[in-house]
Amino acid sequence: MNETVAPQLLADERILWQGKPYSGVMLRWIDLALIPFGLFWTGSLLVATARAWEAGMGPVPQLLGLPFLAAGLYMLVGRFVVDRYLRRHLSYAVTDRRILIVRDGLWPKRTSLDLAHLPEVEIKNHPDGTGTIVFGAPELRTYNNNFGAGLGLWTPTLDATPQFIGIPDPDAVYALIESRSRR
C-alpha cells in the first residue's frame, strides 16, 4: 500500500486499485500550438531585452522585459519540469467508497470524491498505452472561475478538475470506477 494514500483511508475502507501517473515528460496536442507560441514569445523578448541593454536605455527598460522573459522560459521548459515534479509526487487510489488523489512534496493536496456522487467521468487514451481519467464535465473544467483551471492549460497537473493523469491500463481502472459508482 502506498504510504501517501494509507493515511487518507477511512475506517474499514479498502483499496481496490492504486497507482501513480507516468513520470516522464508528457506532450499533448495543445503543445503543437504552445511550443511555437513560447518560442516566439521568448525569442521576441530576448531580442527586445538585448536591444534595451545594448542601447543603454537605463534600468527600467532593461529590467522591464525580465518577468516576461521568465514567463516565456516557463512556457518553453519550466511547465514540463513543474508538471513532471508534481506527477512524481502524485498517488491515486480507488477504494470501495471513494476516489483518492494525493499529492505530497512542495504543494501537497488531497482530493476525495465519493463514488456514489461522482460527476461525469471521461477517459482519454494516449498512444503510449497510458490514459487519463477526468472527473468533471468539460464546461466545468474550462470555465469554473478558478485560478488553477487556467494553469491546467500550461501544466496539466495543476488543472482544478480532479483526474488520474497518465495511468497504465486506464480502461480497466475506468471499468472499475464505473462498476463501483453504480452501486
mmCIF file of N, CA and C in Angstrom, residues 23-150:
data_model
loop_
_atom_site.group_PDB
_atom_site.id
_atom_site.type_symbol
_atom_site.label_atom_id
_atom_site.label_comp_id
_atom_site.label_asym_id
_atom_site.label_seq_id
_atom_site.Cartn_x
_atom_site.Cartn_y
_atom_site.Cartn_z
ATOM 1 N N SER A 23 5.711 9.235 -15.167
ATOM 2 C CA SER A 23 6.539 10.285 -14.565
ATOM 3 C C SER A 23 7.460 11.012 -15.545
ATOM 4 N N GLY A 24 7.433 10.642 -16.814
ATOM 5 C CA GLY A 24 8.277 11.331 -17.788
ATOM 6 C C GLY A 24 7.614 12.586 -18.329
ATOM 7 N N VAL A 25 8.263 13.199 -19.302
ATOM 8 C CA VAL A 25 7.699 14.390 -19.942
ATOM 9 C C VAL A 25 6.498 13.952 -20.785
ATOM 10 N N MET A 26 5.382 14.647 -20.607
ATOM 11 C CA MET A 26 4.165 14.342 -21.367
ATOM 12 C C MET A 26 3.869 15.486 -22.328
ATOM 13 N N LEU A 27 3.774 15.153 -23.606
ATOM 14 C CA LEU A 27 3.373 16.134 -24.607
ATOM 15 C C LEU A 27 1.915 15.901 -24.946
ATOM 16 N N ARG A 28 1.193 16.990 -25.165
ATOM 17 C CA ARG A 28 -0.223 16.928 -25.511
ATOM 18 C C ARG A 28 -0.423 17.609 -26.854
ATOM 19 N N TRP A 29 -1.600 17.405 -27.454
ATOM 20 C CA TRP A 29 -1.886 18.022 -28.746
ATOM 21 C C TRP A 29 -1.768 19.535 -28.684
ATOM 22 N N ILE A 30 -2.153 20.120 -27.572
ATOM 23 C CA ILE A 30 -2.121 21.583 -27.460
ATOM 24 C C ILE A 30 -0.682 22.113 -27.502
ATOM 25 N N ASP A 31 0.282 21.244 -27.214
ATOM 26 C CA ASP A 31 1.686 21.666 -27.274
ATOM 27 C C ASP A 31 2.119 22.006 -28.697
ATOM 28 N N LEU A 32 1.393 21.516 -29.691
ATOM 29 C CA LEU A 32 1.682 21.901 -31.084
ATOM 30 C C LEU A 32 1.495 23.405 -31.271
ATOM 31 N N ALA A 33 0.656 24.023 -30.461
ATOM 32 C CA ALA A 33 0.469 25.477 -30.509
ATOM 33 C C ALA A 33 1.284 26.173 -29.414
ATOM 34 N N LEU A 34 1.339 25.579 -28.227
ATOM 35 C CA LEU A 34 2.002 26.247 -27.100
ATOM 36 C C LEU A 34 3.517 26.361 -27.281
ATOM 37 N N ILE A 35 4.143 25.347 -27.837
ATOM 38 C CA ILE A 35 5.603 25.394 -28.007
ATOM 39 C C ILE A 35 6.011 26.468 -29.019
ATOM 40 N N PRO A 36 5.402 26.525 -30.217
ATOM 41 C CA PRO A 36 5.765 27.621 -31.129
ATOM 42 C C PRO A 36 5.452 29.002 -30.545
ATOM 43 N N PHE A 37 4.316 29.119 -29.848
ATOM 44 C CA PHE A 37 3.988 30.396 -29.205
ATOM 45 C C PHE A 37 5.058 30.751 -28.170
ATOM 46 N N GLY A 38 5.482 29.787 -27.365
ATOM 47 C CA GLY A 38 6.526 30.025 -26.367
ATOM 48 C C GLY A 38 7.852 30.413 -27.010
ATOM 49 N N LEU A 39 8.189 29.779 -28.138
ATOM 50 C CA LEU A 39 9.421 30.138 -28.858
ATOM 51 C C LEU A 39 9.349 31.574 -29.381
ATOM 52 N N PHE A 40 8.216 31.930 -29.976
ATOM 53 C CA PHE A 40 8.043 33.288 -30.491
ATOM 54 C C PHE A 40 8.113 34.306 -29.352
ATOM 55 N N TRP A 41 7.357 34.058 -28.293
ATOM 56 C CA TRP A 41 7.312 34.954 -27.120
ATOM 57 C C TRP A 41 8.711 35.160 -26.539
ATOM 58 N N THR A 42 9.387 34.046 -26.245
ATOM 59 C CA THR A 42 10.701 34.119 -25.602
ATOM 60 C C THR A 42 11.735 34.746 -26.534
ATOM 61 N N GLY A 43 11.708 34.350 -27.805
ATOM 62 C CA GLY A 43 12.665 34.918 -28.767
ATOM 63 C C GLY A 43 12.478 36.415 -28.926
ATOM 64 N N SER A 44 11.223 36.857 -29.029
ATOM 65 C CA SER A 44 10.944 38.294 -29.168
ATOM 66 C C SER A 44 11.433 39.067 -27.948
ATOM 67 N N LEU A 45 11.183 38.500 -26.772
ATOM 68 C CA LEU A 45 11.603 39.183 -25.547
ATOM 69 C C LEU A 45 13.121 39.182 -25.378
ATOM 70 N N LEU A 46 13.771 38.110 -25.808
ATOM 71 C CA LEU A 46 15.239 38.089 -25.759
ATOM 72 C C LEU A 46 15.823 39.201 -26.626
ATOM 73 N N VAL A 47 15.273 39.339 -27.829
ATOM 74 C CA VAL A 47 15.747 40.380 -28.742
ATOM 75 C C VAL A 47 15.480 41.767 -28.157
ATOM 76 N N ALA A 48 14.258 41.996 -27.675
ATOM 77 C CA ALA A 48 13.903 43.310 -27.130
ATOM 78 C C ALA A 48 14.744 43.650 -25.900
ATOM 79 N N THR A 49 14.949 42.679 -25.023
ATOM 80 C CA THR A 49 15.747 42.916 -23.814
ATOM 81 C C THR A 49 17.206 43.167 -24.175
ATOM 82 N N ALA A 50 17.726 42.390 -25.121
ATOM 83 C CA ALA A 50 19.119 42.589 -25.556
ATOM 84 C C ALA A 50 19.303 43.969 -26.168
ATOM 85 N N ARG A 51 18.331 44.412 -26.969
ATOM 86 C CA ARG A 51 18.424 45.752 -27.575
ATOM 87 C C ARG A 51 18.360 46.848 -26.518
ATOM 88 N N ALA A 52 17.540 46.647 -25.501
ATOM 89 C CA ALA A 52 17.454 47.644 -24.422
ATOM 90 C C ALA A 52 18.783 47.749 -23.684
ATOM 91 N N TRP A 53 19.443 46.625 -23.452
ATOM 92 C CA TRP A 53 20.748 46.644 -22.771
ATOM 93 C C TRP A 53 21.819 47.248 -23.692
ATOM 94 N N GLU A 54 21.764 46.849 -24.953
ATOM 95 C CA GLU A 54 22.747 47.337 -25.922
ATOM 96 C C GLU A 54 22.655 48.849 -26.116
ATOM 97 N N ALA A 55 21.439 49.368 -26.105
ATOM 98 C CA ALA A 55 21.230 50.795 -26.308
ATOM 99 C C ALA A 55 21.463 51.598 -25.025
ATOM 100 N N GLY A 56 21.682 50.913 -23.924
ATOM 101 C CA GLY A 56 21.911 51.610 -22.660
ATOM 102 C C GLY A 56 20.719 52.448 -22.231
ATOM 103 N N MET A 57 19.524 51.900 -22.355
ATOM 104 C CA MET A 57 18.297 52.644 -22.094
ATOM 105 C C MET A 57 18.030 52.907 -20.611
ATOM 106 N N GLY A 58 18.838 52.396 -19.739
ATOM 107 C CA GLY A 58 18.604 52.603 -18.316
ATOM 108 C C GLY A 58 17.972 51.371 -17.678
ATOM 109 N N PRO A 59 17.927 51.367 -16.364
ATOM 110 C CA PRO A 59 17.490 50.146 -15.667
ATOM 111 C C PRO A 59 16.011 49.777 -15.878
ATOM 112 N N VAL A 60 15.132 50.752 -16.018
ATOM 113 C CA VAL A 60 13.707 50.417 -16.151
ATOM 114 C C VAL A 60 13.447 49.637 -17.442
ATOM 115 N N PRO A 61 13.791 50.153 -18.616
ATOM 116 C CA PRO A 61 13.552 49.369 -19.837
ATOM 117 C C PRO A 61 14.358 48.071 -19.871
ATOM 118 N N GLN A 62 15.557 48.118 -19.294
ATOM 119 C CA GLN A 62 16.391 46.922 -19.320
ATOM 120 C C GLN A 62 15.792 45.803 -18.464
ATOM 121 N N LEU A 63 15.198 46.158 -17.345
ATOM 122 C CA LEU A 63 14.658 45.157 -16.431
ATOM 123 C C LEU A 63 13.183 44.837 -16.683
ATOM 124 N N LEU A 64 12.501 45.691 -17.427
ATOM 125 C CA LEU A 64 11.070 45.511 -17.670
ATOM 126 C C LEU A 64 10.748 44.192 -18.365
ATOM 127 N N GLY A 65 11.596 43.760 -19.259
ATOM 128 C CA GLY A 65 11.327 42.528 -20.001
ATOM 129 C C GLY A 65 11.645 41.253 -19.244
ATOM 130 N N LEU A 66 12.381 41.358 -18.132
ATOM 131 C CA LEU A 66 12.800 40.147 -17.424
ATOM 132 C C LEU A 66 11.642 39.293 -16.893
ATOM 133 N N PRO A 67 10.592 39.861 -16.279
ATOM 134 C CA PRO A 67 9.476 38.998 -15.841
ATOM 135 C C PRO A 67 8.785 38.301 -17.017
ATOM 136 N N PHE A 68 8.677 39.008 -18.144
ATOM 137 C CA PHE A 68 8.050 38.413 -19.318
ATOM 138 C C PHE A 68 8.952 37.342 -19.930
ATOM 139 N N LEU A 69 10.247 37.556 -19.839
ATOM 140 C CA LEU A 69 11.212 36.563 -20.299
ATOM 141 C C LEU A 69 11.118 35.314 -19.421
ATOM 142 N N ALA A 70 10.966 35.505 -18.111
ATOM 143 C CA ALA A 70 10.793 34.366 -17.195
ATOM 144 C C ALA A 70 9.519 33.594 -17.545
ATOM 145 N N ALA A 71 8.446 34.307 -17.881
ATOM 146 C CA ALA A 71 7.196 33.647 -18.288
ATOM 147 C C ALA A 71 7.429 32.832 -19.558
ATOM 148 N N GLY A 72 8.184 33.368 -20.490
ATOM 149 C CA GLY A 72 8.497 32.648 -21.721
ATOM 150 C C GLY A 72 9.305 31.396 -21.461
ATOM 151 N N LEU A 73 10.263 31.473 -20.559
ATOM 152 C CA LEU A 73 11.055 30.293 -20.211
ATOM 153 C C LEU A 73 10.188 29.230 -19.533
ATOM 154 N N TYR A 74 9.198 29.681 -18.743
ATOM 155 C CA TYR A 74 8.261 28.733 -18.147
ATOM 156 C C TYR A 74 7.448 28.045 -19.242
ATOM 157 N N MET A 75 7.010 28.822 -20.247
ATOM 158 C CA MET A 75 6.238 28.247 -21.356
ATOM 159 C C MET A 75 7.043 27.178 -22.094
ATOM 160 N N LEU A 76 8.335 27.442 -22.280
ATOM 161 C CA LEU A 76 9.169 26.534 -23.058
ATOM 162 C C LEU A 76 9.656 25.324 -22.277
ATOM 163 N N VAL A 77 10.115 25.545 -21.050
ATOM 164 C CA VAL A 77 10.770 24.470 -20.299
ATOM 165 C C VAL A 77 10.159 24.259 -18.918
ATOM 166 N N GLY A 78 9.916 25.330 -18.218
ATOM 167 C CA GLY A 78 9.504 25.252 -16.822
ATOM 168 C C GLY A 78 8.242 24.457 -16.583
ATOM 169 N N ARG A 79 7.273 24.594 -17.458
ATOM 170 C CA ARG A 79 5.996 23.898 -17.263
ATOM 171 C C ARG A 79 6.178 22.390 -17.338
ATOM 172 N N PHE A 80 7.100 21.921 -18.165
ATOM 173 C CA PHE A 80 7.368 20.486 -18.242
ATOM 174 C C PHE A 80 8.060 19.990 -16.974
ATOM 175 N N VAL A 81 8.978 20.800 -16.459
ATOM 176 C CA VAL A 81 9.686 20.441 -15.229
ATOM 177 C C VAL A 81 8.713 20.411 -14.050
ATOM 178 N N VAL A 82 7.879 21.434 -13.916
ATOM 179 C CA VAL A 82 6.911 21.503 -12.815
ATOM 180 C C VAL A 82 5.908 20.360 -12.930
ATOM 181 N N ASP A 83 5.371 20.117 -14.121
ATOM 182 C CA ASP A 83 4.395 19.050 -14.304
ATOM 183 C C ASP A 83 4.995 17.693 -13.956
ATOM 184 N N ARG A 84 6.217 17.443 -14.392
ATOM 185 C CA ARG A 84 6.883 16.160 -14.092
ATOM 186 C C ARG A 84 7.106 16.028 -12.589
ATOM 187 N N TYR A 85 7.553 17.097 -11.944
ATOM 188 C CA TYR A 85 7.762 17.064 -10.490
ATOM 189 C C TYR A 85 6.454 16.721 -9.767
ATOM 190 N N LEU A 86 5.376 17.401 -10.152
ATOM 191 C CA LEU A 86 4.094 17.174 -9.487
ATOM 192 C C LEU A 86 3.591 15.747 -9.705
ATOM 193 N N ARG A 87 3.733 15.229 -10.922
ATOM 194 C CA ARG A 87 3.287 13.863 -11.191
ATOM 195 C C ARG A 87 4.097 12.839 -10.421
ATOM 196 N N ARG A 88 5.364 13.113 -10.186
ATOM 197 C CA ARG A 88 6.190 12.185 -9.401
ATOM 198 C C ARG A 88 5.750 12.150 -7.937
ATOM 199 N N HIS A 89 5.012 13.159 -7.530
ATOM 200 C CA HIS A 89 4.530 13.236 -6.142
ATOM 201 C C HIS A 89 3.035 12.950 -6.026
ATOM 202 N N LEU A 90 2.439 12.377 -7.056
ATOM 203 C CA LEU A 90 1.011 12.039 -7.048
ATOM 204 C C LEU A 90 0.810 10.556 -6.803
ATOM 205 N N SER A 91 -0.235 10.240 -6.066
ATOM 206 C CA SER A 91 -0.679 8.859 -5.881
ATOM 207 C C SER A 91 -2.187 8.840 -6.054
ATOM 208 N N TYR A 92 -2.670 7.780 -6.686
ATOM 209 C CA TYR A 92 -4.098 7.633 -6.948
ATOM 210 C C TYR A 92 -4.589 6.350 -6.300
ATOM 211 N N ALA A 93 -5.864 6.359 -5.918
ATOM 212 C CA ALA A 93 -6.478 5.136 -5.409
ATOM 213 C C ALA A 93 -7.970 5.160 -5.691
ATOM 214 N N VAL A 94 -8.499 3.963 -5.942
ATOM 215 C CA VAL A 94 -9.932 3.740 -5.984
ATOM 216 C C VAL A 94 -10.207 2.797 -4.821
ATOM 217 N N THR A 95 -11.037 3.241 -3.902
ATOM 218 C CA THR A 95 -11.393 2.384 -2.771
ATOM 219 C C THR A 95 -12.814 1.883 -2.987
ATOM 220 N N ASP A 96 -13.317 1.145 -2.028
ATOM 221 C CA ASP A 96 -14.694 0.676 -2.121
ATOM 222 C C ASP A 96 -15.696 1.803 -1.891
ATOM 223 N N ARG A 97 -15.208 3.016 -1.515
ATOM 224 C CA ARG A 97 -16.090 4.152 -1.253
ATOM 225 C C ARG A 97 -15.755 5.413 -2.055
ATOM 226 N N ARG A 98 -14.447 5.610 -2.367
ATOM 227 C CA ARG A 98 -14.022 6.910 -2.891
ATOM 228 C C ARG A 98 -12.947 6.793 -3.959
ATOM 229 N N ILE A 99 -12.755 7.922 -4.632
ATOM 230 C CA ILE A 99 -11.599 8.172 -5.488
ATOM 231 C C ILE A 99 -10.670 9.048 -4.654
ATOM 232 N N LEU A 100 -9.395 8.688 -4.569
ATOM 233 C CA LEU A 100 -8.427 9.491 -3.824
ATOM 234 C C LEU A 100 -7.310 9.946 -4.753
ATOM 235 N N ILE A 101 -6.989 11.222 -4.670
ATOM 236 C CA ILE A 101 -5.847 11.792 -5.386
ATOM 237 C C ILE A 101 -5.030 12.519 -4.335
ATOM 238 N N VAL A 102 -3.811 12.038 -4.109
ATOM 239 C CA VAL A 102 -2.982 12.574 -3.034
ATOM 240 C C VAL A 102 -1.660 13.055 -3.628
ATOM 241 N N ARG A 103 -1.351 14.315 -3.367
ATOM 242 C CA ARG A 103 -0.084 14.893 -3.822
ATOM 243 C C ARG A 103 0.709 15.319 -2.601
ATOM 244 N N ASP A 104 1.948 14.852 -2.517
ATOM 245 C CA ASP A 104 2.840 15.310 -1.455
ATOM 246 C C ASP A 104 3.924 16.180 -2.082
ATOM 247 N N GLY A 105 4.948 16.495 -1.366
ATOM 248 C CA GLY A 105 6.004 17.343 -1.901
ATOM 249 C C GLY A 105 5.792 18.807 -1.556
ATOM 250 N N LEU A 106 6.246 19.704 -2.442
ATOM 251 C CA LEU A 106 6.187 21.145 -2.174
ATOM 252 C C LEU A 106 4.777 21.707 -2.116
ATOM 253 N N TRP A 107 3.858 21.166 -2.921
ATOM 254 C CA TRP A 107 2.485 21.672 -2.962
ATOM 255 C C TRP A 107 1.521 20.536 -2.643
ATOM 256 N N PRO A 108 1.448 20.109 -1.383
ATOM 257 C CA PRO A 108 0.582 18.970 -1.058
ATOM 258 C C PRO A 108 -0.890 19.301 -1.259
ATOM 259 N N LYS A 109 -1.630 18.287 -1.660
ATOM 260 C CA LYS A 109 -3.063 18.455 -1.888
ATOM 261 C C LYS A 109 -3.725 17.088 -1.765
ATOM 262 N N ARG A 110 -4.903 17.064 -1.179
ATOM 263 C CA ARG A 110 -5.674 15.829 -1.057
ATOM 264 C C ARG A 110 -7.050 16.057 -1.672
ATOM 265 N N THR A 111 -7.445 15.151 -2.565
ATOM 266 C CA THR A 111 -8.762 15.226 -3.184
ATOM 267 C C THR A 111 -9.462 13.891 -2.963
ATOM 268 N N SER A 112 -10.714 13.963 -2.543
ATOM 269 C CA SER A 112 -11.518 12.782 -2.309
ATOM 270 C C SER A 112 -12.868 12.971 -2.980
ATOM 271 N N LEU A 113 -13.268 11.993 -3.787
ATOM 272 C CA LEU A 113 -14.560 12.030 -4.461
ATOM 273 C C LEU A 113 -15.352 10.787 -4.068
ATOM 274 N N ASP A 114 -16.559 10.984 -3.601
ATOM 275 C CA ASP A 114 -17.434 9.890 -3.210
ATOM 276 C C ASP A 114 -17.887 9.139 -4.457
ATOM 277 N N LEU A 115 -17.703 7.827 -4.483
ATOM 278 C CA LEU A 115 -18.093 7.039 -5.657
ATOM 279 C C LEU A 115 -19.591 7.119 -5.937
ATOM 280 N N ALA A 116 -20.379 7.314 -4.898
ATOM 281 C CA ALA A 116 -21.827 7.372 -5.083
ATOM 282 C C ALA A 116 -22.286 8.696 -5.705
ATOM 283 N N HIS A 117 -21.425 9.697 -5.691
ATOM 284 C CA HIS A 117 -21.807 11.024 -6.206
ATOM 285 C C HIS A 117 -20.769 11.585 -7.170
ATOM 286 N N LEU A 118 -20.252 10.741 -8.027
ATOM 287 C CA LEU A 118 -19.236 11.195 -8.978
ATOM 288 C C LEU A 118 -19.844 12.099 -10.039
ATOM 289 N N PRO A 119 -19.095 13.124 -10.446
ATOM 290 C CA PRO A 119 -19.531 13.907 -11.603
ATOM 291 C C PRO A 119 -19.304 13.068 -12.864
ATOM 292 N N GLU A 120 -19.473 13.667 -13.997
ATOM 293 C CA GLU A 120 -19.201 12.980 -15.264
ATOM 294 C C GLU A 120 -17.772 12.437 -15.244
ATOM 295 N N VAL A 121 -17.600 11.207 -15.716
ATOM 296 C CA VAL A 121 -16.279 10.580 -15.769
ATOM 297 C C VAL A 121 -15.924 10.375 -17.236
ATOM 298 N N GLU A 122 -14.753 10.876 -17.623
ATOM 299 C CA GLU A 122 -14.307 10.809 -19.018
ATOM 300 C C GLU A 122 -12.942 10.137 -19.074
ATOM 301 N N ILE A 123 -12.740 9.285 -20.048
ATOM 302 C CA ILE A 123 -11.449 8.631 -20.227
ATOM 303 C C ILE A 123 -10.821 9.109 -21.531
ATOM 304 N N LYS A 124 -9.521 9.375 -21.477
ATOM 305 C CA LYS A 124 -8.761 9.766 -22.667
ATOM 306 C C LYS A 124 -7.586 8.803 -22.782
ATOM 307 N N ASN A 125 -7.580 7.986 -23.822
ATOM 308 C CA ASN A 125 -6.486 7.044 -24.032
ATOM 309 C C ASN A 125 -5.373 7.726 -24.825
ATOM 310 N N HIS A 126 -4.135 7.489 -24.400
ATOM 311 C CA HIS A 126 -2.970 8.068 -25.065
ATOM 312 C C HIS A 126 -2.302 7.012 -25.950
ATOM 313 N N PRO A 127 -1.606 7.433 -26.997
ATOM 314 C CA PRO A 127 -0.980 6.479 -27.915
ATOM 315 C C PRO A 127 0.022 5.529 -27.252
ATOM 316 N N ASP A 128 0.617 5.924 -26.134
ATOM 317 C CA ASP A 128 1.617 5.080 -25.470
ATOM 318 C C ASP A 128 1.004 4.003 -24.575
ATOM 319 N N GLY A 129 -0.327 3.886 -24.556
ATOM 320 C CA GLY A 129 -0.984 2.868 -23.739
ATOM 321 C C GLY A 129 -1.441 3.377 -22.378
ATOM 322 N N THR A 130 -0.986 4.560 -21.986
ATOM 323 C CA THR A 130 -1.481 5.149 -20.750
ATOM 324 C C THR A 130 -2.773 5.902 -21.069
ATOM 325 N N GLY A 131 -3.362 6.476 -20.039
ATOM 326 C CA GLY A 131 -4.574 7.245 -20.261
ATOM 327 C C GLY A 131 -4.847 8.157 -19.088
ATOM 328 N N THR A 132 -5.800 9.047 -19.276
ATOM 329 C CA THR A 132 -6.196 9.991 -18.241
ATOM 330 C C THR A 132 -7.691 9.841 -18.013
ATOM 331 N N ILE A 133 -8.070 9.752 -16.745
ATOM 332 C CA ILE A 133 -9.480 9.699 -16.377
ATOM 333 C C ILE A 133 -9.802 11.016 -15.686
ATOM 334 N N VAL A 134 -10.773 11.740 -16.251
ATOM 335 C CA VAL A 134 -11.123 13.075 -15.768
ATOM 336 C C VAL A 134 -12.490 13.000 -15.077
ATOM 337 N N PHE A 135 -12.558 13.593 -13.887
ATOM 338 C CA PHE A 135 -13.789 13.595 -13.103
ATOM 339 C C PHE A 135 -14.401 14.991 -13.137
ATOM 340 N N GLY A 136 -15.310 15.219 -14.077
ATOM 341 C CA GLY A 136 -15.955 16.514 -14.201
ATOM 342 C C GLY A 136 -16.323 16.804 -15.637
ATOM 343 N N ALA A 137 -17.390 17.566 -15.822
ATOM 344 C CA ALA A 137 -17.867 17.910 -17.157
ATOM 345 C C ALA A 137 -16.921 18.906 -17.819
ATOM 346 N N PRO A 138 -16.724 18.816 -19.144
ATOM 347 C CA PRO A 138 -15.807 19.720 -19.850
ATOM 348 C C PRO A 138 -16.099 21.192 -19.620
ATOM 349 N N GLU A 139 -17.379 21.591 -19.611
ATOM 350 C CA GLU A 139 -17.670 23.009 -19.432
ATOM 351 C C GLU A 139 -17.281 23.482 -18.032
ATOM 352 N N LEU A 140 -17.353 22.596 -17.046
ATOM 353 C CA LEU A 140 -16.940 22.974 -15.697
ATOM 354 C C LEU A 140 -15.419 23.103 -15.613
ATOM 355 N N ARG A 141 -14.712 22.266 -16.361
ATOM 356 C CA ARG A 141 -13.258 22.323 -16.337
ATOM 357 C C ARG A 141 -12.753 23.610 -16.977
ATOM 358 N N THR A 142 -13.442 24.104 -17.987
ATOM 359 C CA THR A 142 -12.961 25.263 -18.726
ATOM 360 C C THR A 142 -13.322 26.579 -18.061
ATOM 361 N N TYR A 143 -14.515 26.700 -17.551
ATOM 362 C CA TYR A 143 -14.999 27.986 -17.056
ATOM 363 C C TYR A 143 -15.470 27.882 -15.606
ATOM 364 N N ASN A 144 -14.584 27.562 -14.700
ATOM 365 C CA ASN A 144 -15.035 27.439 -13.319
ATOM 366 C C ASN A 144 -14.530 28.578 -12.429
ATOM 367 N N ASN A 145 -14.039 29.644 -13.033
ATOM 368 C CA ASN A 145 -13.572 30.810 -12.278
ATOM 369 C C ASN A 145 -12.571 30.437 -11.198
ATOM 370 N N ASN A 146 -11.700 29.512 -11.496
ATOM 371 C CA ASN A 146 -10.698 29.057 -10.543
ATOM 372 C C ASN A 146 -9.325 29.325 -11.151
ATOM 373 N N PHE A 147 -8.433 29.941 -10.380
ATOM 374 C CA PHE A 147 -7.094 30.249 -10.866
ATOM 375 C C PHE A 147 -6.388 28.996 -11.373
ATOM 376 N N GLY A 148 -6.564 27.879 -10.668
ATOM 377 C CA GLY A 148 -5.918 26.635 -11.052
ATOM 378 C C GLY A 148 -6.365 26.110 -12.399
ATOM 379 N N ALA A 149 -7.589 26.426 -12.808
ATOM 380 C CA ALA A 149 -8.087 25.935 -14.091
ATOM 381 C C ALA A 149 -7.272 26.515 -15.240
ATOM 382 N N GLY A 150 -6.893 27.774 -15.149
ATOM 383 C CA GLY A 150 -6.087 28.392 -16.189
ATOM 384 C C GLY A 150 -4.695 27.808 -16.254
#
